[in-house]
Amino acid sequence: LQALEIDLQAQLSQRNNLESSLAETECQYNTLLGELQNQITCVEQQLAEIRAEIECQNQEYKTLLDVKCRLEQEIQTYRCLLEGGQQDLM
């Protein structure tokens, strides 16, 4: 009986040590998980900012392209007018 009691105490002590080790490991992983979640949140925020910036640049590009096209049309109109005027003089 005494040997069984000693064995029981040893098993209980080992169980307590394992539970303590498990709790410590869980704490470490929870800390790492929290850090990773913070990094993910930061990267997602940066991504959202970059997407907004790209969208703004895309809108500016479309506006500039539209202005370019209108200017090219206007230049072509003036060329036609100048060529027509030169032909009238000849």
Short mmCIF file of N, CA and C in Angstrom, two decimals, residues 29-45:
data_model
loop_
_atom_site.label_atom_id
_atom_site.label_comp_id
_atom_site.label_asym_id
_atom_site.label_seq_id
_atom_site.Cartn_x
_atom_site.Cartn_y
_atom_site.Cartn_z
N TYR A 29 2.46 30.14 -27.05
CA TYR A 29 1.83 30.11 -28.36
C TYR A 29 0.75 31.19 -28.49
N ASN A 30 0.04 31.46 -27.43
CA ASN A 30 -0.95 32.54 -27.47
C ASN A 30 -0.28 33.89 -27.67
N THR A 31 0.87 34.07 -27.04
CA THR A 31 1.62 35.32 -27.24
C THR A 31 2.08 35.44 -28.68
N LEU A 32 2.63 34.35 -29.22
CA LEU A 32 3.06 34.35 -30.62
C LEU A 32 1.88 34.57 -31.55
N LEU A 33 0.77 33.94 -31.26
CA LEU A 33 -0.42 34.10 -32.09
C LEU A 33 -0.89 35.54 -32.07
N GLY A 34 -0.88 36.17 -30.91
CA GLY A 34 -1.26 37.58 -30.80
C GLY A 34 -0.34 38.47 -31.62
N GLU A 35 0.97 38.20 -31.57
CA GLU A 35 1.92 38.97 -32.36
C GLU A 35 1.67 38.79 -33.85
N LEU A 36 1.41 37.55 -34.26
CA LEU A 36 1.12 37.29 -35.67
C LEU A 36 -0.17 37.98 -36.11
N GLN A 37 -1.17 37.96 -35.25
CA GLN A 37 -2.42 38.63 -35.59
C GLN A 37 -2.21 40.13 -35.73
N ASN A 38 -1.38 40.71 -34.89
CA ASN A 38 -1.06 42.13 -35.01
C ASN A 38 -0.34 42.42 -36.32
N GLN A 39 0.60 41.55 -36.68
CA GLN A 39 1.32 41.72 -37.94
C GLN A 39 0.37 41.62 -39.13
N ILE A 40 -0.54 40.65 -39.07
CA ILE A 40 -1.52 40.47 -40.14
C ILE A 40 -2.40 41.70 -40.26
N THR A 41 -2.85 42.22 -39.13
CA THR A 41 -3.68 43.42 -39.14
C THR A 41 -2.93 44.59 -39.76
N CYS A 42 -1.66 44.74 -39.40
CA CYS A 42 -0.83 45.82 -39.95
C CYS A 42 -0.67 45.66 -41.46
N VAL A 43 -0.39 44.46 -41.91
CA VAL A 43 -0.22 44.20 -43.34
C VAL A 43 -1.53 44.43 -44.08
N GLU A 44 -2.65 44.02 -43.50
CA GLU A 44 -3.95 44.24 -44.14
C GLU A 44 -4.24 45.74 -44.26
N GLN A 45 -3.87 46.50 -43.24
CA GLN A 45 -4.07 47.94 -43.28
C GLN A 45 -3.20 48.57 -44.37
#
